[in-house]
Amino acid sequence: MDRIDEMRAFANVAELRSFVAAARRLGRSAAAITRAVASLEDRLGTRLFTRTTRAVVLTESGRRHLEQARIVL
C-alpha cells in the first residue's frame, strides 16, 4: 500500500473502531489493514492505537495524526 492507502486504512479503523469493519468497508483483508496501520506506525515512530481483544482506541498521537489525515484525505 502507498502512504495515502495507509492513511485511508488508519482513518477508517479510527472511525469504525475496528480493523475488520475497516477492511470490509475498503474491500481488503483485515490482515492488509493491520499491515497498513503497522507500516504507518513504523514510519511515524509512534503507536496510533491501543489494541485489546475488545477495543481499538486512538492514542494521543493517533488523535493528532487523524486530524492531519482527514485534511489530506
PDB file of C-alpha atoms in Angstrom:
ATOM      1  CA  MET A   1       0.000   0.000   0.000  1.00  0.00           C
ATOM      2  CA  ASP A   2       1.145   3.537  -0.589  1.00  0.00           C
ATOM      3  CA  ARG A   3       1.055   6.258   2.054  1.00  0.00           C
ATOM      4  CA  ILE A   4      -2.395   7.523   1.074  1.00  0.00           C
ATOM      5  CA  ASP A   5      -3.779   3.982   1.337  1.00  0.00           C
ATOM      6  CA  GLU A   6      -2.152   3.665   4.770  1.00  0.00           C
ATOM      7  CA  MET A   7      -3.789   6.914   5.884  1.00  0.00           C
ATOM      8  CA  ARG A   8      -7.125   5.797   4.460  1.00  0.00           C
ATOM      9  CA  ALA A   9      -6.856   2.479   6.334  1.00  0.00           C
ATOM     10  CA  PHE A  10      -5.903   4.287   9.553  1.00  0.00           C
ATOM     11  CA  ALA A  11      -8.754   6.805   9.254  1.00  0.00           C
ATOM     12  CA  ASN A  12     -11.305   4.052   8.645  1.00  0.00           C
ATOM     13  CA  VAL A  13     -10.083   1.990  11.603  1.00  0.00           C
ATOM     14  CA  ALA A  14     -10.253   5.116  13.776  1.00  0.00           C
ATOM     15  CA  GLU A  15     -13.773   5.948  12.587  1.00  0.00           C
ATOM     16  CA  LEU A  16     -15.146   2.417  12.841  1.00  0.00           C
ATOM     17  CA  ARG A  17     -13.024   1.383  15.853  1.00  0.00           C
ATOM     18  CA  SER A  18     -12.441  -1.942  14.163  1.00  0.00           C
ATOM     19  CA  PHE A  19      -9.832  -3.374  11.815  1.00  0.00           C
ATOM     20  CA  VAL A  20     -12.326  -5.917  10.469  1.00  0.00           C
ATOM     21  CA  ALA A  21     -15.030  -3.306   9.776  1.00  0.00           C
ATOM     22  CA  ALA A  22     -12.472  -1.048   8.073  1.00  0.00           C
ATOM     23  CA  ALA A  23     -11.324  -3.973   5.935  1.00  0.00           C
ATOM     24  CA  ARG A  24     -14.899  -4.703   4.873  1.00  0.00           C
ATOM     25  CA  ARG A  25     -15.526  -1.053   4.008  1.00  0.00           C
ATOM     26  CA  LEU A  26     -12.315  -0.819   1.967  1.00  0.00           C
ATOM     27  CA  GLY A  27     -12.711  -4.217   0.288  1.00  0.00           C
ATOM     28  CA  ARG A  28      -9.433  -5.530   1.701  1.00  0.00           C
ATOM     29  CA  SER A  29      -8.462  -8.247   4.133  1.00  0.00           C
ATOM     30  CA  ALA A  30      -8.147  -7.492   7.836  1.00  0.00           C
ATOM     31  CA  ALA A  31      -4.503  -8.562   7.609  1.00  0.00           C
ATOM     32  CA  ALA A  32      -3.857  -5.987   4.872  1.00  0.00           C
ATOM     33  CA  ILE A  33      -5.395  -3.229   7.006  1.00  0.00           C
ATOM     34  CA  THR A  34      -3.356  -4.327  10.010  1.00  0.00           C
ATOM     35  CA  ARG A  35      -0.164  -4.262   7.928  1.00  0.00           C
ATOM     36  CA  ALA A  36      -1.013  -0.814   6.535  1.00  0.00           C
ATOM     37  CA  VAL A  37      -1.558   0.652  10.001  1.00  0.00           C
ATOM     38  CA  ALA A  38       1.594  -1.051  11.331  1.00  0.00           C
ATOM     39  CA  SER A  39       3.581   0.367   8.419  1.00  0.00           C
ATOM     40  CA  LEU A  40       2.225   3.850   9.115  1.00  0.00           C
ATOM     41  CA  GLU A  41       3.073   3.487  12.808  1.00  0.00           C
ATOM     42  CA  ASP A  42       6.611   2.359  11.933  1.00  0.00           C
ATOM     43  CA  ARG A  43       7.100   5.278   9.578  1.00  0.00           C
ATOM     44  CA  LEU A  44       5.778   7.776  12.154  1.00  0.00           C
ATOM     45  CA  GLY A  45       7.656   6.135  15.012  1.00  0.00           C
ATOM     46  CA  THR A  46       4.621   6.052  17.293  1.00  0.00           C
ATOM     47  CA  ARG A  47       1.639   3.881  18.197  1.00  0.00           C
ATOM     48  CA  LEU A  48      -1.631   5.187  16.796  1.00  0.00           C
ATOM     49  CA  PHE A  49      -3.958   2.768  18.584  1.00  0.00           C
ATOM     50  CA  THR A  50      -4.165   0.925  21.857  1.00  0.00           C
ATOM     51  CA  ARG A  51      -5.441  -2.513  20.889  1.00  0.00           C
ATOM     52  CA  THR A  52      -7.130  -5.050  23.125  1.00  0.00           C
ATOM     53  CA  THR A  53      -9.199  -8.098  22.284  1.00  0.00           C
ATOM     54  CA  ARG A  54     -12.320  -5.987  22.803  1.00  0.00           C
ATOM     55  CA  ALA A  55     -11.418  -2.484  21.686  1.00  0.00           C
ATOM     56  CA  VAL A  56      -9.360  -0.307  19.382  1.00  0.00           C
ATOM     57  CA  VAL A  57      -8.749   3.121  20.930  1.00  0.00           C
ATOM     58  CA  LEU A  58      -6.775   6.034  19.494  1.00  0.00           C
ATOM     59  CA  THR A  59      -3.706   7.137  21.407  1.00  0.00           C
ATOM     60  CA  GLU A  60      -2.997  10.847  21.817  1.00  0.00           C
ATOM     61  CA  SER A  61      -0.595  10.592  18.838  1.00  0.00           C
ATOM     62  CA  GLY A  62      -3.334   8.808  16.923  1.00  0.00           C
ATOM     63  CA  ARG A  63      -5.803  11.624  17.582  1.00  0.00           C
ATOM     64  CA  ARG A  64      -3.327  14.229  16.336  1.00  0.00           C
ATOM     65  CA  HIS A  65      -2.463  12.201  13.256  1.00  0.00           C
ATOM     66  CA  LEU A  66      -6.144  11.554  12.481  1.00  0.00           C
ATOM     67  CA  GLU A  67      -6.772  15.307  12.237  1.00  0.00           C
ATOM     68  CA  GLN A  68      -3.919  15.606   9.728  1.00  0.00           C
ATOM     69  CA  ALA A  69      -5.015  12.509   7.807  1.00  0.00           C
ATOM     70  CA  ARG A  70      -8.535  13.878   7.396  1.00  0.00           C
ATOM     71  CA  ILE A  71      -7.132  17.072   5.872  1.00  0.00           C
ATOM     72  CA  VAL A  72      -5.028  15.073   3.406  1.00  0.00           C
ATOM     73  CA  LEU A  73      -7.814  12.669   2.514  1.00  0.00           C
TER      74      LEU A  73
END
